Amino acid sequence: MASGEVASSATAKYLQIAADLAAQIKSGALAPGATVPSEAELIQRYGVASGTVRKAIAELRTSQLIETHHGRGSFVRSRPPVQRKSADRFRRAHRKAGKAAYLAETETSGGVPSVTVLFVGPTAASPEIAGRLGLPAGAQVLARKRRYFRDGVPTEEATSYLPWDVVKDIPEVFAENPGGGGIYARLEEHGHPLAEFTESVRARLATKPEAKALSLSPGAPVIHLVREAITTDGRVVEVCDTVMAADQFVLDYRFPADD
């Protein structure tokens, strides 16, 4: 058989396996939350190589029918991904109501949210973070690093960086829980009204530390999102560097059509 025919056959096989498993999921034979057959079981069942099985599993993850957790295996998705609506999530009305964006979004998706604070304290700003904050590289900033969970499964890790001169007199932002409405509410209460947020988003493969932190398979995709919070006088008062498990989120953006 020619090499092109071999490749075509292998592609057809993993798509066949993915279609078979997808049919079982949609019919309920593999129920929400059920464990997907292991790699060894699928190799034996379909008489294929491990690489073919891994491609089939990857296809199901891309279709958001299953989720894979490092060291635990693959499971049929039991809930939809969290939908992040950029036009709504940072409205001032939410902050005044004491709502935290991630917690509200996760509850809407049917999950139980939680957060672990990993670090709060001074740190030296990297050249990229310093540049975004308009500070010299190595300048002291406040870092707030958190890991977010849905139903006990880690979904994202975020670190906020804030200029020291802005936060040094806001004691609440040095606490693990800065209070209702989060750090944005505290910034506005202390004379830093926010005018807009900007976000840059890219998809890439998880690094080894990121895969471990988010219980992902090696080489799993992540969303790397960097947000800037900008005041009415044009100053960036926070840079939030976030890594998100790609299969756990849908990013929803709305843009005006004005000239």
Tab-separated table of C-alpha atoms in Angstrom:
chain	number	residue	atom	x	y	z
A	1	MET	CA	0.000	0.000	0.000
A	2	ALA	CA	1.364	3.461	-0.908
A	3	SER	CA	2.280	5.849	1.923
A	4	GLY	CA	-0.588	8.185	0.991
A	5	GLU	CA	-3.066	5.328	1.192
A	6	VAL	CA	-1.715	4.283	4.591
A	7	ALA	CA	-2.123	7.827	5.932
A	8	SER	CA	-5.633	8.036	4.507
A	9	SER	CA	-6.546	4.700	6.094
A	10	ALA	CA	-5.208	5.791	9.499
A	11	THR	CA	-7.174	9.025	9.305
A	12	ALA	CA	-10.341	7.174	8.395
A	13	LYS	CA	-9.802	4.775	11.316
A	14	TYR	CA	-9.430	7.394	14.044
A	15	LEU	CA	-12.423	9.303	12.665
A	16	GLN	CA	-14.394	6.057	12.690
A	17	ILE	CA	-13.475	5.419	16.320
A	18	ALA	CA	-14.367	9.008	17.247
A	19	ALA	CA	-17.713	8.717	15.433
A	20	ASP	CA	-18.471	5.420	17.175
A	21	LEU	CA	-17.772	6.854	20.624
A	22	ALA	CA	-19.665	10.060	19.785
A	23	ALA	CA	-22.697	7.981	18.831
A	24	GLN	CA	-22.502	6.140	22.173
A	25	ILE	CA	-22.352	9.466	24.019
A	26	LYS	CA	-25.296	10.966	22.122
A	27	SER	CA	-27.395	7.843	22.588
A	28	GLY	CA	-26.711	7.754	26.314
A	29	ALA	CA	-24.820	4.460	26.191
A	30	LEU	CA	-21.944	6.511	27.594
A	31	ALA	CA	-23.751	8.733	30.090
A	32	PRO	CA	-22.690	12.212	31.266
A	33	GLY	CA	-19.800	11.829	33.692
A	34	ALA	CA	-19.054	8.264	32.562
A	35	THR	CA	-15.455	7.170	32.086
A	36	VAL	CA	-14.431	6.785	28.444
A	37	PRO	CA	-12.821	3.377	27.742
A	38	SER	CA	-9.082	3.489	28.387
A	39	GLU	CA	-6.469	3.675	25.646
A	40	ALA	CA	-5.606	0.006	26.193
A	41	GLU	CA	-9.269	-1.011	25.928
A	42	LEU	CA	-9.764	0.933	22.704
A	43	ILE	CA	-6.576	-0.471	21.171
A	44	GLN	CA	-7.822	-3.981	21.859
A	45	ARG	CA	-11.390	-3.269	20.729
A	46	TYR	CA	-10.484	-1.636	17.419
A	47	GLY	CA	-7.177	-3.329	16.677
A	48	VAL	CA	-5.297	-0.069	16.095
A	49	ALA	CA	-2.112	1.614	17.295
A	50	SER	CA	-2.037	3.898	20.338
A	51	GLY	CA	-1.506	6.972	18.156
A	52	THR	CA	-4.786	6.313	16.338
A	53	VAL	CA	-6.667	6.033	19.638
A	54	ARG	CA	-5.125	9.279	20.919
A	55	LYS	CA	-6.231	11.096	17.763
A	56	ALA	CA	-9.762	9.789	18.228
A	57	ILE	CA	-9.824	10.984	21.842
A	58	ALA	CA	-8.453	14.372	20.753
A	59	GLU	CA	-11.248	14.607	18.170
A	60	LEU	CA	-13.859	14.048	20.881
A	61	ARG	CA	-12.245	16.717	23.076
A	62	THR	CA	-12.296	19.181	20.172
A	63	SER	CA	-16.002	18.430	19.735
A	64	GLN	CA	-16.432	19.130	23.483
A	65	LEU	CA	-18.025	15.725	24.041
A	66	ILE	CA	-15.417	14.616	26.582
A	67	GLU	CA	-12.889	16.142	28.951
A	68	THR	CA	-9.548	14.684	29.983
A	69	HIS	CA	-8.004	15.160	33.421
A	70	HIS	CA	-4.344	14.378	33.965
A	71	GLY	CA	-3.872	11.156	35.913
A	72	ARG	CA	-7.611	10.387	35.975
A	73	GLY	CA	-8.582	9.663	32.383
A	74	SER	CA	-11.267	10.923	30.001
A	75	PHE	CA	-14.902	11.471	30.914
A	76	VAL	CA	-18.108	12.302	29.070
A	77	ARG	CA	-18.834	15.983	29.593
A	78	SER	CA	-21.561	16.478	32.152
A	79	ARG	CA	-21.946	20.225	31.731
A	80	PRO	CA	-21.488	22.880	29.054
A	81	PRO	CA	-18.354	25.048	29.017
A	82	VAL	CA	-18.427	28.341	30.900
A	83	GLN	CA	-19.500	31.140	28.555
A	84	ARG	CA	-17.594	34.363	29.154
A	85	LYS	CA	-19.459	37.364	27.746
A	86	SER	CA	-16.865	40.124	27.471
A	87	ALA	CA	-19.436	42.872	26.966
A	88	ASP	CA	-21.167	42.017	30.242
A	89	ARG	CA	-18.757	40.439	32.710
A	90	PHE	CA	-17.048	43.640	33.978
A	91	ARG	CA	-20.045	45.953	34.139
A	92	ARG	CA	-19.948	48.377	37.061
A	93	ALA	CA	-23.412	47.204	38.102
A	94	HIS	CA	-21.979	43.751	38.841
A	95	ARG	CA	-19.235	45.226	41.026
A	96	LYS	CA	-21.731	47.326	42.953
A	97	ALA	CA	-23.814	44.200	43.508
A	98	GLY	CA	-20.744	42.463	44.916
A	99	LYS	CA	-20.609	39.868	42.133
A	100	ALA	CA	-17.375	38.167	41.079
A	101	ALA	CA	-17.389	37.454	37.333
A	102	TYR	CA	-16.026	33.897	37.413
A	103	LEU	CA	-18.296	32.738	40.210
A	104	ALA	CA	-21.426	34.107	38.522
A	105	GLU	CA	-20.505	32.651	35.123
A	106	THR	CA	-19.746	29.213	36.537
A	107	GLU	CA	-23.025	29.072	38.440
A	108	THR	CA	-24.894	30.028	35.246
A	109	SER	CA	-23.260	27.101	33.431
A	110	GLY	CA	-24.535	24.725	36.119
A	111	GLY	CA	-21.257	24.203	37.948
A	112	VAL	CA	-20.132	24.782	41.520
A	113	PRO	CA	-17.356	27.416	41.534
A	114	SER	CA	-14.485	27.821	43.961
A	115	VAL	CA	-11.178	29.640	44.051
A	116	THR	CA	-7.833	29.076	45.762
A	117	VAL	CA	-5.545	32.035	46.361
A	118	LEU	CA	-1.984	30.902	45.677
A	119	PHE	CA	-0.061	34.107	46.379
A	120	VAL	CA	-0.621	37.728	47.317
A	121	GLY	CA	2.373	39.994	47.746
A	122	PRO	CA	5.033	42.207	46.204
A	123	THR	CA	7.004	41.025	43.198
A	124	ALA	CA	9.305	42.464	40.552
A	125	ALA	CA	7.492	43.141	37.286
A	126	SER	CA	8.748	41.302	34.209
A	127	PRO	CA	9.629	43.461	31.194
A	128	GLU	CA	6.290	42.616	29.512
A	129	ILE	CA	4.149	43.318	32.577
A	130	ALA	CA	6.103	46.470	33.389
A	131	GLY	CA	5.721	47.713	29.835
A	132	ARG	CA	1.944	47.208	29.947
A	133	LEU	CA	1.757	49.073	33.279
A	134	GLY	CA	4.003	51.890	32.059
A	135	LEU	CA	6.678	51.054	34.630
A	136	PRO	CA	10.392	50.278	34.354
A	137	ALA	CA	11.298	46.582	34.198
A	138	GLY	CA	11.792	45.139	37.671
A	139	ALA	CA	9.581	47.741	39.367
A	140	GLN	CA	7.765	46.501	42.467
A	141	VAL	CA	4.124	45.600	41.861
A	142	LEU	CA	1.473	43.707	43.788
A	143	ALA	CA	0.806	40.215	42.430
A	144	ARG	CA	-2.397	38.277	43.146
A	145	LYS	CA	-2.321	34.671	41.852
A	146	ARG	CA	-5.456	32.506	41.949
A	147	ARG	CA	-6.581	29.112	40.687
A	148	TYR	CA	-10.255	28.676	39.786
A	149	PHE	CA	-12.263	25.450	39.942
A	150	ARG	CA	-15.585	24.161	38.655
A	151	ASP	CA	-17.021	21.158	40.487
A	152	GLY	CA	-13.599	20.650	42.056
A	153	VAL	CA	-11.778	20.548	38.694
A	154	PRO	CA	-9.233	23.329	37.996
A	155	THR	CA	-10.201	25.385	34.946
A	156	GLU	CA	-7.972	28.458	34.953
A	157	GLU	CA	-5.096	30.168	36.701
A	158	ALA	CA	-4.812	33.953	36.789
A	159	THR	CA	-2.283	36.429	38.138
A	160	SER	CA	-3.144	40.111	38.507
A	161	TYR	CA	-0.367	42.703	38.621
A	162	LEU	CA	-1.108	46.149	40.064
A	163	PRO	CA	1.175	49.241	40.372
A	164	TRP	CA	2.513	49.575	43.889
A	165	ASP	CA	1.821	53.319	44.120
A	166	VAL	CA	-1.831	52.659	43.290
A	167	VAL	CA	-2.475	49.829	45.770
A	168	LYS	CA	-0.144	50.563	48.699
A	169	ASP	CA	-2.898	52.498	50.464
A	170	ILE	CA	-5.697	50.033	49.658
A	171	PRO	CA	-5.343	47.363	52.389
A	172	GLU	CA	-8.221	45.227	51.077
A	173	VAL	CA	-6.329	44.236	47.906
A	174	PHE	CA	-3.597	42.658	50.056
A	175	ALA	CA	-6.157	40.280	51.585
A	176	GLU	CA	-7.000	36.908	50.048
A	177	ASN	CA	-10.602	38.084	49.746
A	178	PRO	CA	-10.685	41.767	48.734
A	179	GLY	CA	-14.421	41.971	49.375
A	180	GLY	CA	-17.573	42.209	47.281
A	181	GLY	CA	-16.968	43.223	43.688
A	182	GLY	CA	-13.283	42.251	43.923
A	183	ILE	CA	-10.236	44.397	43.289
A	184	TYR	CA	-11.978	46.491	40.621
A	185	ALA	CA	-14.549	47.684	43.171
A	186	ARG	CA	-11.773	48.552	45.621
A	187	LEU	CA	-9.832	50.480	42.953
A	188	GLU	CA	-12.877	52.552	42.083
A	189	GLU	CA	-13.684	53.222	45.737
A	190	HIS	CA	-10.178	54.657	46.142
A	191	GLY	CA	-10.330	57.101	43.261
A	192	HIS	CA	-9.417	55.000	40.221
A	193	PRO	CA	-12.636	54.829	38.141
A	194	LEU	CA	-12.369	52.327	35.312
A	195	ALA	CA	-13.189	53.341	31.759
A	196	GLU	CA	-12.428	50.231	29.715
A	197	PHE	CA	-10.783	46.824	29.527
A	198	THR	CA	-8.685	45.427	26.704
A	199	GLU	CA	-7.974	41.733	26.140
A	200	SER	CA	-5.481	39.941	23.948
A	201	VAL	CA	-6.203	36.253	23.373
A	202	ARG	CA	-4.197	33.464	21.808
A	203	ALA	CA	-4.393	29.686	21.732
A	204	ARG	CA	-1.340	27.531	22.396
A	205	LEU	CA	-0.288	24.266	23.971
A	206	ALA	CA	0.015	24.059	27.742
A	207	THR	CA	3.464	24.064	29.286
A	208	LYS	CA	4.272	21.224	31.687
A	209	PRO	CA	3.621	23.391	34.798
A	210	GLU	CA	0.332	24.632	33.325
A	211	ALA	CA	-0.792	21.109	32.438
A	212	LYS	CA	-0.031	19.996	35.995
A	213	ALA	CA	-1.788	22.993	37.575
A	214	LEU	CA	-4.943	22.506	35.480
A	215	SER	CA	-4.887	18.662	35.461
A	216	LEU	CA	-4.546	18.597	31.676
A	217	SER	CA	-3.094	15.968	29.391
A	218	PRO	CA	0.416	16.738	28.088
A	219	GLY	CA	0.172	19.069	25.113
A	220	ALA	CA	-3.468	19.985	25.763
A	221	PRO	CA	-4.592	23.335	24.337
A	222	VAL	CA	-5.026	26.381	26.548
A	223	ILE	CA	-6.318	29.902	26.051
A	224	HIS	CA	-3.793	32.543	27.100
A	225	LEU	CA	-5.638	35.778	27.840
A	226	VAL	CA	-4.038	39.028	28.985
A	227	ARG	CA	-6.362	41.799	30.159
A	228	GLU	CA	-5.625	45.438	30.983
A	229	ALA	CA	-7.891	47.538	33.207
A	230	ILE	CA	-7.701	51.198	32.195
A	231	THR	CA	-8.937	54.198	34.183
A	232	THR	CA	-10.772	57.260	32.909
A	233	ASP	CA	-7.472	59.154	32.806
A	234	GLY	CA	-5.896	56.482	30.620
A	235	ARG	CA	-3.731	54.684	33.176
A	236	VAL	CA	-3.421	50.885	33.218
A	237	VAL	CA	-3.999	49.927	36.852
A	238	GLU	CA	-4.075	46.152	36.420
A	239	VAL	CA	-2.703	43.538	34.066
A	240	CYS	CA	-4.299	40.106	34.481
A	241	ASP	CA	-2.395	37.191	32.923
A	242	THR	CA	-4.713	34.184	32.637
A	243	VAL	CA	-4.261	30.621	31.374
A	244	MET	CA	-7.519	28.746	30.752
A	245	ALA	CA	-8.249	25.109	29.877
A	246	ALA	CA	-9.429	25.560	26.281
A	247	ASP	CA	-12.188	22.945	26.469
A	248	GLN	CA	-13.752	24.567	29.528
A	249	PHE	CA	-14.618	27.975	28.055
A	250	VAL	CA	-16.386	29.766	25.234
A	251	LEU	CA	-15.256	33.384	24.822
A	252	ASP	CA	-18.149	35.542	23.647
A	253	TYR	CA	-17.323	38.999	22.234
A	254	ARG	CA	-19.574	41.782	20.977
A	255	PHE	CA	-18.330	44.662	18.828
A	256	PRO	CA	-20.039	47.890	17.710
A	257	ALA	CA	-20.416	48.367	13.941
A	258	ASP	CA	-19.951	52.147	14.126
A	259	ASP	CA	-17.338	53.945	12.035
